[in-house]
Amino acid sequence: MAITLTVNGQRRTVAAAPDTPLLYVLRNDLELNAAKFGCGMAQCGACTVLADGQPVRSCVMPVSAMAKTKITTLEALGSASNPHPLQKAFIEEQAAQCGYCIAGMIMSAKALLDRNPRPSEAEIREALAGNLCRCGTHNRIVRAIQRAAKEMSP
Ligand code: FES
Ligand code: FES
C-alpha cells in the first residue's frame, strides 16, 4: 500500500506493507542510511530516529504507525561542511571507533538536549542507556555530549 510519511520536513510516499519496519523504508526506499540495523529487536539503539522529537527504535516501528508523525533522521541535523554542534563535538572528542552506533547515539543525545539543554553526566548516561557501543567509546560519547551542550547553551 502507499504510505505517506513526513521525513526531515519533506512529505515522502512509499509503497510498503503496513508492518514493514520504518528502518527498512528509511534505508531501502528513501536512501537515508544513517540509521543502522543492529539487533532488529529494539535492544541496541543503532536504528534510533526521532518521532515527534522522541527517540524510537525504527527497527521495530511499523511504518504504518508513523503516518501522522514527524520523523527526523541524522541526515537532517547537519552536513560535512555545516555540522550540528553534536556532530562537531563527536568529531572533536573522537567519539567513534567503527561508528556503527553513532547515528543512534547522536539522535538520542539530540532528544535529550532538546528537553534538557544542560544535562548532568548521570542524565546523559541514563538517556543513552539503551544505546549500545560494542567498541566501548561510551566515555568519549558522554564527553562529546557535554561539549555540545556547552556550545549550544553557553
Ligand atoms: S537495530 Fe533497532 S534497536 Fe537494534
Ligand atoms: S563506535 Fe563501534 S559500536 Fe560504537
PDB file of C-alpha atoms and ligand atoms in Angstrom:
ATOM      1  CA  MET A   1       0.000   0.000   0.000  1.00  0.00           C
ATOM      2  CA  ALA A   2       1.037   3.634  -0.433  1.00  0.00           C
ATOM      3  CA  ILE A   3       2.073   5.287   2.809  1.00  0.00           C
ATOM      4  CA  THR A   4       2.958   8.965   3.108  1.00  0.00           C
ATOM      5  CA  LEU A   5       5.476   9.944   5.742  1.00  0.00           C
ATOM      6  CA  THR A   6       6.951  13.246   6.882  1.00  0.00           C
ATOM      7  CA  VAL A   7      10.689  12.706   6.997  1.00  0.00           C
ATOM      8  CA  ASN A   8      13.155  15.515   7.690  1.00  0.00           C
ATOM      9  CA  GLY A   9      10.493  18.072   6.807  1.00  0.00           C
ATOM     10  CA  GLN A  10       9.541  16.501   3.488  1.00  0.00           C
ATOM     11  CA  ARG A  11       6.448  14.511   2.561  1.00  0.00           C
ATOM     12  CA  ARG A  12       7.518  11.202   1.067  1.00  0.00           C
ATOM     13  CA  THR A  13       5.249   8.483  -0.287  1.00  0.00           C
ATOM     14  CA  VAL A  14       6.434   4.890  -0.396  1.00  0.00           C
ATOM     15  CA  ALA A  15       4.878   1.596  -1.376  1.00  0.00           C
ATOM     16  CA  ALA A  16       5.235  -0.760   1.564  1.00  0.00           C
ATOM     17  CA  ALA A  17       3.384  -3.385   3.545  1.00  0.00           C
ATOM     18  CA  PRO A  18       1.943  -1.718   6.677  1.00  0.00           C
ATOM     19  CA  ASP A  19       4.071  -3.813   9.033  1.00  0.00           C
ATOM     20  CA  THR A  20       7.357  -3.004   7.284  1.00  0.00           C
ATOM     21  CA  PRO A  21       9.787  -1.628   9.860  1.00  0.00           C
ATOM     22  CA  LEU A  22      10.379   2.094   9.467  1.00  0.00           C
ATOM     23  CA  LEU A  23      14.124   1.399   9.326  1.00  0.00           C
ATOM     24  CA  TYR A  24      13.736  -0.610   6.125  1.00  0.00           C
ATOM     25  CA  VAL A  25      11.736   2.163   4.479  1.00  0.00           C
ATOM     26  CA  LEU A  26      14.255   4.819   5.522  1.00  0.00           C
ATOM     27  CA  ARG A  27      17.224   2.848   4.241  1.00  0.00           C
ATOM     28  CA  ASN A  28      15.835   0.945   1.269  1.00  0.00           C
ATOM     29  CA  ASP A  29      13.195   3.304  -0.117  1.00  0.00           C
ATOM     30  CA  LEU A  30      14.326   6.765   0.964  1.00  0.00           C
ATOM     31  CA  GLU A  31      18.095   6.171   0.854  1.00  0.00           C
ATOM     32  CA  LEU A  32      18.548   7.608   4.332  1.00  0.00           C
ATOM     33  CA  ASN A  33      21.272   5.282   5.533  1.00  0.00           C
ATOM     34  CA  ALA A  34      22.457   6.904   8.758  1.00  0.00           C
ATOM     35  CA  ALA A  35      20.250   4.749  10.994  1.00  0.00           C
ATOM     36  CA  LYS A  36      21.693   1.247  11.161  1.00  0.00           C
ATOM     37  CA  PHE A  37      20.341  -2.269  11.561  1.00  0.00           C
ATOM     38  CA  GLY A  38      21.989  -3.768  14.634  1.00  0.00           C
ATOM     39  CA  CYS A  39      19.857  -6.244  16.553  1.00  0.00           C
ATOM     40  CA  GLY A  40      16.460  -5.757  14.897  1.00  0.00           C
ATOM     41  CA  MET A  41      14.869  -6.315  18.317  1.00  0.00           C
ATOM     42  CA  ALA A  42      14.821  -2.871  19.955  1.00  0.00           C
ATOM     43  CA  GLN A  43      17.828  -3.833  22.059  1.00  0.00           C
ATOM     44  CA  CYS A  44      20.815  -1.843  20.747  1.00  0.00           C
ATOM     45  CA  GLY A  45      19.684   1.612  19.589  1.00  0.00           C
ATOM     46  CA  ALA A  46      21.654   1.628  16.311  1.00  0.00           C
ATOM     47  CA  CYS A  47      18.425   2.329  14.400  1.00  0.00           C
ATOM     48  CA  THR A  48      17.288   5.253  16.582  1.00  0.00           C
ATOM     49  CA  VAL A  49      15.479   8.124  14.873  1.00  0.00           C
ATOM     50  CA  LEU A  50      13.187  10.789  16.311  1.00  0.00           C
ATOM     51  CA  ALA A  51       9.399  10.620  16.060  1.00  0.00           C
ATOM     52  CA  ASP A  52       7.901  13.972  17.055  1.00  0.00           C
ATOM     53  CA  GLY A  53      11.175  14.616  18.877  1.00  0.00           C
ATOM     54  CA  GLN A  54      11.190  11.369  20.828  1.00  0.00           C
ATOM     55  CA  PRO A  55      13.775   8.664  20.181  1.00  0.00           C
ATOM     56  CA  VAL A  56      12.248   5.499  18.710  1.00  0.00           C
ATOM     57  CA  ARG A  57      13.707   2.193  17.591  1.00  0.00           C
ATOM     58  CA  SER A  58      12.922   2.234  13.902  1.00  0.00           C
ATOM     59  CA  CYS A  59      13.725  -1.483  13.512  1.00  0.00           C
ATOM     60  CA  VAL A  60      10.532  -2.438  15.333  1.00  0.00           C
ATOM     61  CA  MET A  61       8.317   0.510  14.393  1.00  0.00           C
ATOM     62  CA  PRO A  62       5.751  -0.439  11.722  1.00  0.00           C
ATOM     63  CA  VAL A  63       5.822   2.199   9.028  1.00  0.00           C
ATOM     64  CA  SER A  64       2.019   2.424   9.068  1.00  0.00           C
ATOM     65  CA  ALA A  65       2.174   3.745  12.661  1.00  0.00           C
ATOM     66  CA  MET A  66       4.313   6.670  11.552  1.00  0.00           C
ATOM     67  CA  ALA A  67       1.960   8.340   9.068  1.00  0.00           C
ATOM     68  CA  LYS A  68       0.997  11.194  11.398  1.00  0.00           C
ATOM     69  CA  THR A  69       4.457  11.609  12.919  1.00  0.00           C
ATOM     70  CA  LYS A  70       7.312  13.939  12.089  1.00  0.00           C
ATOM     71  CA  ILE A  71      10.339  11.704  11.612  1.00  0.00           C
ATOM     72  CA  THR A  72      13.847  13.099  11.951  1.00  0.00           C
ATOM     73  CA  THR A  73      16.982  11.217  10.979  1.00  0.00           C
ATOM     74  CA  LEU A  74      20.622  12.117  11.401  1.00  0.00           C
ATOM     75  CA  GLU A  75      20.695  13.383   7.818  1.00  0.00           C
ATOM     76  CA  ALA A  76      18.583  16.392   8.889  1.00  0.00           C
ATOM     77  CA  LEU A  77      20.983  17.568  11.567  1.00  0.00           C
ATOM     78  CA  GLY A  78      23.902  18.913   9.611  1.00  0.00           C
ATOM     79  CA  SER A  79      26.291  18.353   6.755  1.00  0.00           C
ATOM     80  CA  ALA A  80      30.013  17.791   6.424  1.00  0.00           C
ATOM     81  CA  SER A  81      30.503  21.498   5.731  1.00  0.00           C
ATOM     82  CA  ASN A  82      27.987  22.673   8.338  1.00  0.00           C
ATOM     83  CA  PRO A  83      27.774  20.066  11.100  1.00  0.00           C
ATOM     84  CA  HIS A  84      25.345  20.219  14.006  1.00  0.00           C
ATOM     85  CA  PRO A  85      27.122  21.007  17.321  1.00  0.00           C
ATOM     86  CA  LEU A  86      26.609  17.381  18.346  1.00  0.00           C
ATOM     87  CA  GLN A  87      28.270  16.113  15.164  1.00  0.00           C
ATOM     88  CA  LYS A  88      31.117  18.598  15.641  1.00  0.00           C
ATOM     89  CA  ALA A  89      31.584  17.552  19.261  1.00  0.00           C
ATOM     90  CA  PHE A  90      31.628  13.838  18.378  1.00  0.00           C
ATOM     91  CA  ILE A  91      34.418  14.566  15.889  1.00  0.00           C
ATOM     92  CA  GLU A  92      36.330  16.779  18.314  1.00  0.00           C
ATOM     93  CA  GLU A  93      36.146  14.160  21.062  1.00  0.00           C
ATOM     94  CA  GLN A  94      36.926  11.367  18.561  1.00  0.00           C
ATOM     95  CA  ALA A  95      33.889   9.608  19.987  1.00  0.00           C
ATOM     96  CA  ALA A  96      33.749   6.781  17.469  1.00  0.00           C
ATOM     97  CA  GLN A  97      35.747   3.738  16.572  1.00  0.00           C
ATOM     98  CA  CYS A  98      33.773   1.756  13.992  1.00  0.00           C
ATOM     99  CA  GLY A  99      30.986   4.365  14.043  1.00  0.00           C
ATOM    100  CA  TYR A 100      28.138   1.864  13.744  1.00  0.00           C
ATOM    101  CA  CYS A 101      26.332   3.072  16.860  1.00  0.00           C
ATOM    102  CA  ILE A 102      26.947   6.779  16.371  1.00  0.00           C
ATOM    103  CA  ALA A 103      23.870   7.854  14.396  1.00  0.00           C
ATOM    104  CA  GLY A 104      21.658   6.330  17.084  1.00  0.00           C
ATOM    105  CA  MET A 105      23.749   7.861  19.852  1.00  0.00           C
ATOM    106  CA  ILE A 106      23.511  11.327  18.324  1.00  0.00           C
ATOM    107  CA  MET A 107      19.755  11.087  17.815  1.00  0.00           C
ATOM    108  CA  SER A 108      19.220  10.001  21.429  1.00  0.00           C
ATOM    109  CA  ALA A 109      21.527  12.829  22.527  1.00  0.00           C
ATOM    110  CA  LYS A 110      19.599  15.337  20.420  1.00  0.00           C
ATOM    111  CA  ALA A 111      16.317  14.341  22.044  1.00  0.00           C
ATOM    112  CA  LEU A 112      17.971  14.743  25.439  1.00  0.00           C
ATOM    113  CA  LEU A 113      19.451  18.194  24.745  1.00  0.00           C
ATOM    114  CA  ASP A 114      16.182  19.410  23.238  1.00  0.00           C
ATOM    115  CA  ARG A 115      14.357  18.680  26.502  1.00  0.00           C
ATOM    116  CA  ASN A 116      17.272  19.296  28.890  1.00  0.00           C
ATOM    117  CA  PRO A 117      19.923  21.641  27.449  1.00  0.00           C
ATOM    118  CA  ARG A 118      22.389  21.205  30.363  1.00  0.00           C
ATOM    119  CA  PRO A 119      22.120  17.581  31.482  1.00  0.00           C
ATOM    120  CA  SER A 120      24.299  16.149  34.220  1.00  0.00           C
ATOM    121  CA  GLU A 121      26.626  13.268  33.398  1.00  0.00           C
ATOM    122  CA  ALA A 122      24.184  10.908  35.114  1.00  0.00           C
ATOM    123  CA  GLU A 123      21.314  12.232  32.992  1.00  0.00           C
ATOM    124  CA  ILE A 124      23.348  11.734  29.816  1.00  0.00           C
ATOM    125  CA  ARG A 125      24.209   8.165  30.788  1.00  0.00           C
ATOM    126  CA  GLU A 126      20.572   7.463  31.631  1.00  0.00           C
ATOM    127  CA  ALA A 127      19.319   8.909  28.325  1.00  0.00           C
ATOM    128  CA  LEU A 128      21.799   6.768  26.386  1.00  0.00           C
ATOM    129  CA  ALA A 129      21.384   3.607  28.447  1.00  0.00           C
ATOM    130  CA  GLY A 130      19.517   1.907  25.593  1.00  0.00           C
ATOM    131  CA  ASN A 131      22.194   2.745  23.011  1.00  0.00           C
ATOM    132  CA  LEU A 132      24.958   0.167  22.990  1.00  0.00           C
ATOM    133  CA  CYS A 133      28.504   0.640  21.699  1.00  0.00           C
ATOM    134  CA  ARG A 134      30.466  -2.537  21.133  1.00  0.00           C
ATOM    135  CA  CYS A 135      33.670  -0.555  20.703  1.00  0.00           C
ATOM    136  CA  GLY A 136      33.466   0.835  24.221  1.00  0.00           C
ATOM    137  CA  THR A 137      33.585   4.537  23.399  1.00  0.00           C
ATOM    138  CA  HIS A 138      30.941   5.446  25.987  1.00  0.00           C
ATOM    139  CA  ASN A 139      33.156   7.808  27.952  1.00  0.00           C
ATOM    140  CA  ARG A 140      34.096   9.776  24.845  1.00  0.00           C
ATOM    141  CA  ILE A 141      30.460   9.860  23.778  1.00  0.00           C
ATOM    142  CA  VAL A 142      29.465  11.337  27.138  1.00  0.00           C
ATOM    143  CA  ARG A 143      32.230  13.954  26.816  1.00  0.00           C
ATOM    144  CA  ALA A 144      31.059  14.810  23.307  1.00  0.00           C
ATOM    145  CA  ILE A 145      27.513  15.399  24.532  1.00  0.00           C
ATOM    146  CA  GLN A 146      28.776  17.567  27.387  1.00  0.00           C
ATOM    147  CA  ARG A 147      30.840  19.560  24.885  1.00  0.00           C
ATOM    148  CA  ALA A 148      27.866  20.028  22.551  1.00  0.00           C
ATOM    149  CA  ALA A 149      25.627  21.058  25.453  1.00  0.00           C
ATOM    150  CA  LYS A 150      28.149  23.760  26.408  1.00  0.00           C
ATOM    151  CA  GLU A 151      28.370  25.024  22.853  1.00  0.00           C
ATOM    152  CA  MET A 152      24.604  25.062  22.384  1.00  0.00           C
ATOM    153  CA  SER A 153      23.798  26.872  25.655  1.00  0.00           C
ATOM    154  CA  PRO A 154      26.897  28.755  26.834  1.00  0.00           C
TER     155      PRO A 154
HETATM  156  S1  FES B   1      18.598  -2.376  15.361  1.00  0.00           S
HETATM  157 FE1  FES B   1      16.966  -1.377  16.307  1.00  0.00          FE
HETATM  158  S2  FES B   1      17.442  -1.427  18.417  1.00  0.00           S
HETATM  159 FE2  FES B   1      18.999  -2.637  17.469  1.00  0.00          FE
HETATM  160  S1  FES B   2      31.881   3.041  17.775  1.00  0.00           S
HETATM  161 FE1  FES B   2      31.716   0.938  17.197  1.00  0.00          FE
HETATM  162  S2  FES B   2      29.818   0.305  18.053  1.00  0.00           S
HETATM  163 FE2  FES B   2      30.123   2.295  18.820  1.00  0.00          FE
END
